[in-house]
mmCIF file with all atom_site columns, C-alpha atoms and ligand atoms in Angstrom:
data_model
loop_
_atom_site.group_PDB
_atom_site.id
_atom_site.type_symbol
_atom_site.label_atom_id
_atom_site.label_alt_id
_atom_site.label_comp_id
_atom_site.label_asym_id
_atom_site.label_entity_id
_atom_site.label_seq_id
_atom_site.pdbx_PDB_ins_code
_atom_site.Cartn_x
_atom_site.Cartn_y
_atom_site.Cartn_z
_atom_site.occupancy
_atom_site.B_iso_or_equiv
_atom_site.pdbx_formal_charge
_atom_site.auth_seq_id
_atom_site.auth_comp_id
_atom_site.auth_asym_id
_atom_site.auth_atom_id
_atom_site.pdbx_PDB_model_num
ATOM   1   C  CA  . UNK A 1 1   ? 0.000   0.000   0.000   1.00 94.00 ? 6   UNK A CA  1
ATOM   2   C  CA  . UNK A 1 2   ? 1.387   3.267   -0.955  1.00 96.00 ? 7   UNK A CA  1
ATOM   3   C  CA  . UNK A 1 3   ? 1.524   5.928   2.251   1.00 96.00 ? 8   UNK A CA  1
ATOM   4   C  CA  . UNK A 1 4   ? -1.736  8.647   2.252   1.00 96.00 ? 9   UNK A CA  1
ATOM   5   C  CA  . UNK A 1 5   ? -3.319  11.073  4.357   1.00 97.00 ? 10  UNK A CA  1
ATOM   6   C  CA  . UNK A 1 6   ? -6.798  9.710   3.827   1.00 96.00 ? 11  UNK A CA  1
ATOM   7   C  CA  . UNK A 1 7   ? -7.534  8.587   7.260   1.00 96.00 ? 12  UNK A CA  1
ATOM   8   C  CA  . UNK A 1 8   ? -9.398  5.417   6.694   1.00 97.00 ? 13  UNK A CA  1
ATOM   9   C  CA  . UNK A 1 9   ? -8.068  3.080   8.860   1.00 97.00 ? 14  UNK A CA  1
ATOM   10  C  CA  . UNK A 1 10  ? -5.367  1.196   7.233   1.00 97.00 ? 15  UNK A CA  1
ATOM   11  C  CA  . UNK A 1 11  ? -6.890  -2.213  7.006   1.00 97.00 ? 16  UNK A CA  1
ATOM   12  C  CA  . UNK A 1 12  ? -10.065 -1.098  5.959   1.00 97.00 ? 17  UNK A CA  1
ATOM   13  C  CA  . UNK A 1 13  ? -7.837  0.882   3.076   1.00 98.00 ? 18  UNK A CA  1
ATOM   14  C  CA  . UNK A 1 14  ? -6.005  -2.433  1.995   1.00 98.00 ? 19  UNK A CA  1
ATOM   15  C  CA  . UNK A 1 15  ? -9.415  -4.543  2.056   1.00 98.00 ? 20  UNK A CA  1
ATOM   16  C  CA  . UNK A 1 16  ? -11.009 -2.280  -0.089  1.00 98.00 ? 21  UNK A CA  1
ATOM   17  C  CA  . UNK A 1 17  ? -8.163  -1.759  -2.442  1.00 98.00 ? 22  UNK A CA  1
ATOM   18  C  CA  . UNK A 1 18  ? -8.883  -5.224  -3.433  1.00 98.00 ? 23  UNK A CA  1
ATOM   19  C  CA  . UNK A 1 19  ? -12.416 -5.150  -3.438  1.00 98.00 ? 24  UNK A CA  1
ATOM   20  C  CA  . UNK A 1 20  ? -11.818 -2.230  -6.082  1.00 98.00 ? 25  UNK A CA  1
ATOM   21  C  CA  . UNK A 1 21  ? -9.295  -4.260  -7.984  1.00 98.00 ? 26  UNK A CA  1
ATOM   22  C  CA  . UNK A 1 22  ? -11.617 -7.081  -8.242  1.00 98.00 ? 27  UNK A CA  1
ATOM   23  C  CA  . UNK A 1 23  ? -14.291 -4.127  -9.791  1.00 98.00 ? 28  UNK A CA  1
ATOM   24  C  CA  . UNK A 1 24  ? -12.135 -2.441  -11.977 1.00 98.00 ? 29  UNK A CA  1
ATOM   25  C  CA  . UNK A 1 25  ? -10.874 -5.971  -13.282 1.00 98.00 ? 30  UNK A CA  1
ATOM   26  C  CA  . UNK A 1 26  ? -14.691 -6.856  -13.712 1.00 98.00 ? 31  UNK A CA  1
ATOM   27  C  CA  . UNK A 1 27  ? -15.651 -3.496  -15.344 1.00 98.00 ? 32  UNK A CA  1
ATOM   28  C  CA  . UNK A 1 28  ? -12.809 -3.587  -18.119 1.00 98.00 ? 33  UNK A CA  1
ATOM   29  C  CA  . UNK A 1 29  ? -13.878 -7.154  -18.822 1.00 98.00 ? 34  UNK A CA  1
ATOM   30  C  CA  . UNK A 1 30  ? -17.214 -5.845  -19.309 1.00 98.00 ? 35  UNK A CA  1
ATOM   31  C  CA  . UNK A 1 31  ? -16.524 -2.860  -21.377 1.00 98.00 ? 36  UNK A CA  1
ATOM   32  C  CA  . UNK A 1 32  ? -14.097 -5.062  -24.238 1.00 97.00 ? 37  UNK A CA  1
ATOM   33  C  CA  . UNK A 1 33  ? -17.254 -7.569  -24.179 1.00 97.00 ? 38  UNK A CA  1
ATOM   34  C  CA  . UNK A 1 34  ? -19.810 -4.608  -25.375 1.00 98.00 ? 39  UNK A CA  1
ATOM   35  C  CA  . UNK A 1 35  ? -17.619 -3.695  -27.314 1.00 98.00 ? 40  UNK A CA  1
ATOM   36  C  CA  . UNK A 1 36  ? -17.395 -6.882  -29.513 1.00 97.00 ? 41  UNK A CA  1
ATOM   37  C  CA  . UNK A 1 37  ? -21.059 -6.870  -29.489 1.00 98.00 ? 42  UNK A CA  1
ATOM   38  C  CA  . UNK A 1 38  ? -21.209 -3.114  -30.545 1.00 98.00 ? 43  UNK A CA  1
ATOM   39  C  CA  . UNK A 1 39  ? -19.133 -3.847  -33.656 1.00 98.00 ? 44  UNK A CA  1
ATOM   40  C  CA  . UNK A 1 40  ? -20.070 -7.364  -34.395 1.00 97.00 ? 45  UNK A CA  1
ATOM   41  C  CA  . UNK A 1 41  ? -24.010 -6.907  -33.897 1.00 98.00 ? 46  UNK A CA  1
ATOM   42  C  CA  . UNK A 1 42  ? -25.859 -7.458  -37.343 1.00 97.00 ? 47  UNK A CA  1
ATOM   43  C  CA  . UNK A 1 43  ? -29.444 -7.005  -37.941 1.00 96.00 ? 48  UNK A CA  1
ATOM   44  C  CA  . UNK A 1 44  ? -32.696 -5.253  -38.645 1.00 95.00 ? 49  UNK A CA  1
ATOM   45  C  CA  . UNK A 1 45  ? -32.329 -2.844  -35.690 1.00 95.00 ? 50  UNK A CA  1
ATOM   46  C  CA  . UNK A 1 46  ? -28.139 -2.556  -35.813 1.00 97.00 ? 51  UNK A CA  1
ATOM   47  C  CA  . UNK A 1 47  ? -28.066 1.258   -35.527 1.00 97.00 ? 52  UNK A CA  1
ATOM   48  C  CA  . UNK A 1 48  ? -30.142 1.429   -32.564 1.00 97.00 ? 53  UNK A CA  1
ATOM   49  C  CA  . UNK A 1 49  ? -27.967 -1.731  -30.832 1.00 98.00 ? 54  UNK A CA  1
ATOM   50  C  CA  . UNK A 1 50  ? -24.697 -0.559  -32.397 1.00 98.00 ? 55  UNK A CA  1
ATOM   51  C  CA  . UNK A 1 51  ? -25.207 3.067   -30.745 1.00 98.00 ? 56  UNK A CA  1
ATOM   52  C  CA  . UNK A 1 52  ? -26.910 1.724   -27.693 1.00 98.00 ? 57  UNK A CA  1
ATOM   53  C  CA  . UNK A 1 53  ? -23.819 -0.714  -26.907 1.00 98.00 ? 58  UNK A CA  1
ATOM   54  C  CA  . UNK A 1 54  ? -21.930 2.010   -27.331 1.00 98.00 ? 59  UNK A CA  1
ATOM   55  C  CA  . UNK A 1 55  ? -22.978 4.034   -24.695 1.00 98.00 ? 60  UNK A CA  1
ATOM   56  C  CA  . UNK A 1 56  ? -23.227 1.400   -22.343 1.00 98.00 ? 61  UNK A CA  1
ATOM   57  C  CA  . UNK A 1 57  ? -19.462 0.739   -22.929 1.00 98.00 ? 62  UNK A CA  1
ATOM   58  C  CA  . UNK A 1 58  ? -18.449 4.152   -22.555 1.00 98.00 ? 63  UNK A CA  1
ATOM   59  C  CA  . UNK A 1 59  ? -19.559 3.964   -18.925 1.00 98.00 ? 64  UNK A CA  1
ATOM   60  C  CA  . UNK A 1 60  ? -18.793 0.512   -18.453 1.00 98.00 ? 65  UNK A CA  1
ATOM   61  C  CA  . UNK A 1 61  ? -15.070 2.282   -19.342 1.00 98.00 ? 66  UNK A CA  1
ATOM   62  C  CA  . UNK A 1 62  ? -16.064 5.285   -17.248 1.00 98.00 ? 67  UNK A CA  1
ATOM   63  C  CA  . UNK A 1 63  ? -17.208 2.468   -13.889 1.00 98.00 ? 68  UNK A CA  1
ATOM   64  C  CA  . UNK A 1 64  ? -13.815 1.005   -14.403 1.00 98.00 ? 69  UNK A CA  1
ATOM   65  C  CA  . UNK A 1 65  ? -11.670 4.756   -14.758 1.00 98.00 ? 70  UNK A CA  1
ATOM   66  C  CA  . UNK A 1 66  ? -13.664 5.808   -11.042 1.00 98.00 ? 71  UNK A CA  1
ATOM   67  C  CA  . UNK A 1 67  ? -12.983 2.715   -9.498  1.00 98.00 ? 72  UNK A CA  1
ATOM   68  C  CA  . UNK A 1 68  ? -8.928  2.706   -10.252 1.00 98.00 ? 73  UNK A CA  1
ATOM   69  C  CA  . UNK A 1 69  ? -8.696  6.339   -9.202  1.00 98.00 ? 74  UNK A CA  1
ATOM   70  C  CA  . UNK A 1 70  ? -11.022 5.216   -5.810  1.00 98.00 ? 75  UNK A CA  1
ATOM   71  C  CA  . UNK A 1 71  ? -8.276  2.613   -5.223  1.00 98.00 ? 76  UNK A CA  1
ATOM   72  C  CA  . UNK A 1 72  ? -5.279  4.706   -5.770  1.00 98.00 ? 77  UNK A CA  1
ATOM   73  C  CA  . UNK A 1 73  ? -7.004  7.871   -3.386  1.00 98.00 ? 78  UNK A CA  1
ATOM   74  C  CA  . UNK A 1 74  ? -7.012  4.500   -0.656  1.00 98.00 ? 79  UNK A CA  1
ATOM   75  C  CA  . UNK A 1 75  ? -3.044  3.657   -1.562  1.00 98.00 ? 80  UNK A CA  1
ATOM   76  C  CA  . UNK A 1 76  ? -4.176  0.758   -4.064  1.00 98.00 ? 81  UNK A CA  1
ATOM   77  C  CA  . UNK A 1 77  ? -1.931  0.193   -7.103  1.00 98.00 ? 82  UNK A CA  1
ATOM   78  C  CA  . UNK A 1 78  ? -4.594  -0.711  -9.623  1.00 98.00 ? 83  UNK A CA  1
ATOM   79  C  CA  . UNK A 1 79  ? -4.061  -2.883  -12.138 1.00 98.00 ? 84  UNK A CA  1
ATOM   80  C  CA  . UNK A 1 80  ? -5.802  -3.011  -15.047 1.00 98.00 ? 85  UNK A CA  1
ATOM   81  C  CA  . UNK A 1 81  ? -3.685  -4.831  -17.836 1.00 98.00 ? 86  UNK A CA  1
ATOM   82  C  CA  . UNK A 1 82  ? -5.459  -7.530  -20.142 1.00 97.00 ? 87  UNK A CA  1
ATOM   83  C  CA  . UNK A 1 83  ? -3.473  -10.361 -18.405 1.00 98.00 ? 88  UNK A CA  1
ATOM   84  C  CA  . UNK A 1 84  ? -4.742  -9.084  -15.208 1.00 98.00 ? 89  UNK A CA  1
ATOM   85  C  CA  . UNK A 1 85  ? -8.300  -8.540  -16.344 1.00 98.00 ? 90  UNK A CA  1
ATOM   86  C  CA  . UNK A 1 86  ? -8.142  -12.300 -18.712 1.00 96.00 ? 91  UNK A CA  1
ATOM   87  C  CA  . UNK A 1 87  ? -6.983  -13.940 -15.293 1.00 97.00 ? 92  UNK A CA  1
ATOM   88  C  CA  . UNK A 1 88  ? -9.217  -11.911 -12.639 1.00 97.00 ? 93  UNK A CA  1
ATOM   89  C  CA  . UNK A 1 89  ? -12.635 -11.013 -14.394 1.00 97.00 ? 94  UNK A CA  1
ATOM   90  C  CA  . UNK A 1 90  ? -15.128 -12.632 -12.232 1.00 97.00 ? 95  UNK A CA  1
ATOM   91  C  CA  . UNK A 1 91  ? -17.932 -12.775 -15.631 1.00 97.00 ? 96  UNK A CA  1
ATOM   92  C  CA  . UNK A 1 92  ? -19.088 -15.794 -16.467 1.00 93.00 ? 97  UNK A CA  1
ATOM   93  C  CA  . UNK A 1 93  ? -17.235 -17.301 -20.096 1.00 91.00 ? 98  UNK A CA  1
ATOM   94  C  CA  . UNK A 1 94  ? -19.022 -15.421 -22.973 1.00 88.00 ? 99  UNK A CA  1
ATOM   95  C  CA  . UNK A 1 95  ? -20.544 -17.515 -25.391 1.00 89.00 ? 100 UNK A CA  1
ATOM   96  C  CA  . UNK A 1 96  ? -20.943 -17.294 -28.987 1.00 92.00 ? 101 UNK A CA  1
ATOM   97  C  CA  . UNK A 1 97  ? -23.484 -14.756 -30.485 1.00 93.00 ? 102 UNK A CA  1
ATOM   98  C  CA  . UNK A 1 98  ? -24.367 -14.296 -34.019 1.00 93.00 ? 103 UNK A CA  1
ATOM   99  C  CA  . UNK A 1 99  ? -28.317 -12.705 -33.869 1.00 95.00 ? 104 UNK A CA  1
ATOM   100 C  CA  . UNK A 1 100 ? -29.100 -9.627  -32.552 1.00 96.00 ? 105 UNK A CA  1
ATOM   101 C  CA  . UNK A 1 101 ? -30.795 -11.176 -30.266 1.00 95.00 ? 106 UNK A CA  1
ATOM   102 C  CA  . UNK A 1 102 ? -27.914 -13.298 -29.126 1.00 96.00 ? 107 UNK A CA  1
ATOM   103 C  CA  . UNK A 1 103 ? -25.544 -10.245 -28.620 1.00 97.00 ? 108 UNK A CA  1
ATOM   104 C  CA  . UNK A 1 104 ? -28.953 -8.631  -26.431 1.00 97.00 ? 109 UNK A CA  1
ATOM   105 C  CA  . UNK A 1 105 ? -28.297 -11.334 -24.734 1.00 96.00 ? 110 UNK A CA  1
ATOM   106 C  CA  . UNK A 1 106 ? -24.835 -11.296 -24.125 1.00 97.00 ? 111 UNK A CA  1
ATOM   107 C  CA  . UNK A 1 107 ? -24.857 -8.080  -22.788 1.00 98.00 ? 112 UNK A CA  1
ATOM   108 C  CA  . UNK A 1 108 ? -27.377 -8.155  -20.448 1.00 97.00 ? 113 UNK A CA  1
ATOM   109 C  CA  . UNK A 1 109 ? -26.470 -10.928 -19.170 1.00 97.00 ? 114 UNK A CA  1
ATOM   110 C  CA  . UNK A 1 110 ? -22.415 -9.476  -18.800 1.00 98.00 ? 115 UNK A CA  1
ATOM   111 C  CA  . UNK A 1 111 ? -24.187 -5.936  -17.216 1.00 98.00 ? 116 UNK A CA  1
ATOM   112 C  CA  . UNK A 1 112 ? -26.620 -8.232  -14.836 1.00 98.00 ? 117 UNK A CA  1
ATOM   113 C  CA  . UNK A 1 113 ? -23.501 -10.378 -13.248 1.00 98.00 ? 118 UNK A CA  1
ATOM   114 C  CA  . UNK A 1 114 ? -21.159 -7.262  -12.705 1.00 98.00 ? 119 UNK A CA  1
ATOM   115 C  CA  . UNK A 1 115 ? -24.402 -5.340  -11.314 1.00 98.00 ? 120 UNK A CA  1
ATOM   116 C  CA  . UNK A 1 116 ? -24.870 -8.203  -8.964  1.00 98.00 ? 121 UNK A CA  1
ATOM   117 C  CA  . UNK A 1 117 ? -20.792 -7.629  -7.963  1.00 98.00 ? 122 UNK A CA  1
ATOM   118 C  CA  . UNK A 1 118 ? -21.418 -3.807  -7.712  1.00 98.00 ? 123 UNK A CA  1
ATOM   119 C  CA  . UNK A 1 119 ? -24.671 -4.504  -5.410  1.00 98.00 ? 124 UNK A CA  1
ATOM   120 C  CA  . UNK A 1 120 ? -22.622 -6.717  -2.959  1.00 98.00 ? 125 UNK A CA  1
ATOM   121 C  CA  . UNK A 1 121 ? -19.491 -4.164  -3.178  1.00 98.00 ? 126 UNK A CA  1
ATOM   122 C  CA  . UNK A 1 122 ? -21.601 -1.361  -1.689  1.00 98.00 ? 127 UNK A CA  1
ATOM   123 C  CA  . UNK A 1 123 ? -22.752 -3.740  1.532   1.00 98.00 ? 128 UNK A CA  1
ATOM   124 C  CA  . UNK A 1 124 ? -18.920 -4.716  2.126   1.00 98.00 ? 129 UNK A CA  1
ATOM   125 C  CA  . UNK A 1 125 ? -17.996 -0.990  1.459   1.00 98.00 ? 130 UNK A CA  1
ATOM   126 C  CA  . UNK A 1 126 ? -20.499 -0.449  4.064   1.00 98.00 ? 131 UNK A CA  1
ATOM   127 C  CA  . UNK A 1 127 ? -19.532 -2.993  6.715   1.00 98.00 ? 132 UNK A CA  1
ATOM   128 C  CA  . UNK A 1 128 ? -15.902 -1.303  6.969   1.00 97.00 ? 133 UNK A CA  1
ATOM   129 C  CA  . UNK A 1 129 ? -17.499 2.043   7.316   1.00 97.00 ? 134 UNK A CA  1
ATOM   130 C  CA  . UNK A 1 130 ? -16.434 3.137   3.904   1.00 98.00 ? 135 UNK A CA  1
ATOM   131 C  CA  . UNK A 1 131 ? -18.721 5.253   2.912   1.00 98.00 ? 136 UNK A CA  1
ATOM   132 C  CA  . UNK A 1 132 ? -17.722 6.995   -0.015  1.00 98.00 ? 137 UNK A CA  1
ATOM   133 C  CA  . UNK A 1 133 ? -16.718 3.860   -1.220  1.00 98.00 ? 138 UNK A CA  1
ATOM   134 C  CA  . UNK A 1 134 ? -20.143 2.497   -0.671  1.00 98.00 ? 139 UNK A CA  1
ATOM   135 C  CA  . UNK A 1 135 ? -21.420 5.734   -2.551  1.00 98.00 ? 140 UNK A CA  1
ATOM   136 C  CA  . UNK A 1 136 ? -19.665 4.700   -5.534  1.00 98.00 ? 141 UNK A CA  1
ATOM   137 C  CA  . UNK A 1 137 ? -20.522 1.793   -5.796  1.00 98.00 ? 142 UNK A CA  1
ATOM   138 C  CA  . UNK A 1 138 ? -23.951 2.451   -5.294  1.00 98.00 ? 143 UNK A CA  1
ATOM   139 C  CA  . UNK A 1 139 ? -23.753 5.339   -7.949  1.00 98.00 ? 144 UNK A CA  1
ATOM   140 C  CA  . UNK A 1 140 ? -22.068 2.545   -10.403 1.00 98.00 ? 145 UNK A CA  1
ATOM   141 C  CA  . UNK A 1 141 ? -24.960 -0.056  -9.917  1.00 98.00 ? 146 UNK A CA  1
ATOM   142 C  CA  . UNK A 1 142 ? -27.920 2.780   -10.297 1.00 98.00 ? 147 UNK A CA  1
ATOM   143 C  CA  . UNK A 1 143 ? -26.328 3.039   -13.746 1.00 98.00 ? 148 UNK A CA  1
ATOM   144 C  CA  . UNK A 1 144 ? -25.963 -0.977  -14.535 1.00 98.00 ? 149 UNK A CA  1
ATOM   145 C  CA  . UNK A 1 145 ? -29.367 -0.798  -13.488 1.00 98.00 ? 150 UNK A CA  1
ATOM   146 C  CA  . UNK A 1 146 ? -30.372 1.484   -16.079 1.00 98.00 ? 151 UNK A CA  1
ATOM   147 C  CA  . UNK A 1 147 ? -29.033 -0.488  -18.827 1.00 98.00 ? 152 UNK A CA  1
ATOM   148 C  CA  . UNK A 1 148 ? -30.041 -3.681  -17.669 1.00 98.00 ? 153 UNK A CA  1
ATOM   149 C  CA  . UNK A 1 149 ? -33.886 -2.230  -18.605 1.00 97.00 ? 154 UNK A CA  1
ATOM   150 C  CA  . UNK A 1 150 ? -32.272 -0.524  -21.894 1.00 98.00 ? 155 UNK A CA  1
ATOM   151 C  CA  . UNK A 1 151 ? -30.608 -3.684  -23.349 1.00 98.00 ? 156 UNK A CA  1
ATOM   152 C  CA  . UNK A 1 152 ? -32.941 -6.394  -22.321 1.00 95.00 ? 157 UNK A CA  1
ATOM   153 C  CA  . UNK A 1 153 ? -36.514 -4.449  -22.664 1.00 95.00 ? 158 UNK A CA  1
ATOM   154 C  CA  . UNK A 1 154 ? -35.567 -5.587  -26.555 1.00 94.00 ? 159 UNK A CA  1
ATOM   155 C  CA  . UNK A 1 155 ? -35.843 -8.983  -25.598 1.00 91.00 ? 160 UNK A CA  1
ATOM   156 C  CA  . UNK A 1 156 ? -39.449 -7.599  -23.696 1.00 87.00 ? 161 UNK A CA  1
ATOM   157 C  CA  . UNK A 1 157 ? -42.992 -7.490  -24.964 1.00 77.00 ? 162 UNK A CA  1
ATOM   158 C  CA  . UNK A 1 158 ? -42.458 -9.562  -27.952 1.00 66.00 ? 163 UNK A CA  1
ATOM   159 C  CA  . UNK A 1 159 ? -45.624 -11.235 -29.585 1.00 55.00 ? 164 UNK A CA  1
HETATM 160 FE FE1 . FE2 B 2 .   ? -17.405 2.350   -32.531 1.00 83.95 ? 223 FE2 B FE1 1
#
């Protein structure tokens, strides 16, 4: 741990410098898998999924950016190299999509298992009285949230 003046106690510092690294790793993961959907989707309605994808990546990028910088205010040393991320990421093994309905899938299902990661982060954030870490965290899972309903309302209300 590198020294700081943030005074959060110095165990609950290193525990949640992992806790982040195990996010950011997560987050990363997440944002290269949109992406491959964003430029391999093909379809009827590829504007709207190849912009929409988009987006979500961009924050899935911006999740992973706030969490890094969250570990490094706490003396973390993120790490966020594609051997870490291909060794760490905590998503289950993507399959193989070809319809757009398969990369809809794909996606929400990649958003749903990190939001269920972000939703336990902000309890352990809590239990060590980390409270701004908490608040990010909570302020990263509003927005899985969100696209959760955006990606897989197109697999919704289908005749
Ligand atoms: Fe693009």
């Amino acid at each position: 741990m590198n020294p700081t003046r943030n005074d959060l106690p110095a165990a609950t510092r290193t525990k949640m410098v992992d806790l982040l690294q195990e996010s950011l790793v997560d987050a990363l993961d997440l944002k290269l898998r949109i992406k491959n959907s964003h430029w391999n989707v093909k379809g009827p309605t590829f504007i709207a999924l190849h912009e929409l994808f988009d987006k979500v990546a961009a924050d899935a990028d911006s999740y992973a950016d706030d969490l890094a910088e969250r570990s490094v205010q706490l003396g973390g040393t993120p790490d966020g190299g594609a051997a870490t991320v291909a060794k760490g990421s905590s998503l289950p093994a993507a399959k193989k999509a070809a319809s757009e309905s398969d990369h809809v899938q794909l996606v929400a299902d990649a958003l749903a298992a990190f939001g269920t990661r972000v939703r336990a982060a902000i309890d352990t954030a809590g239990e060590l009285n980390d409270a701004d870490s908490a608040d990010l965290f909570t302020e990263i899972s509003r927005g899985v949230d969100k696209w959760v309903w955006f990606v897989e309302s197109h697999l919704q209300g289908k005749r």
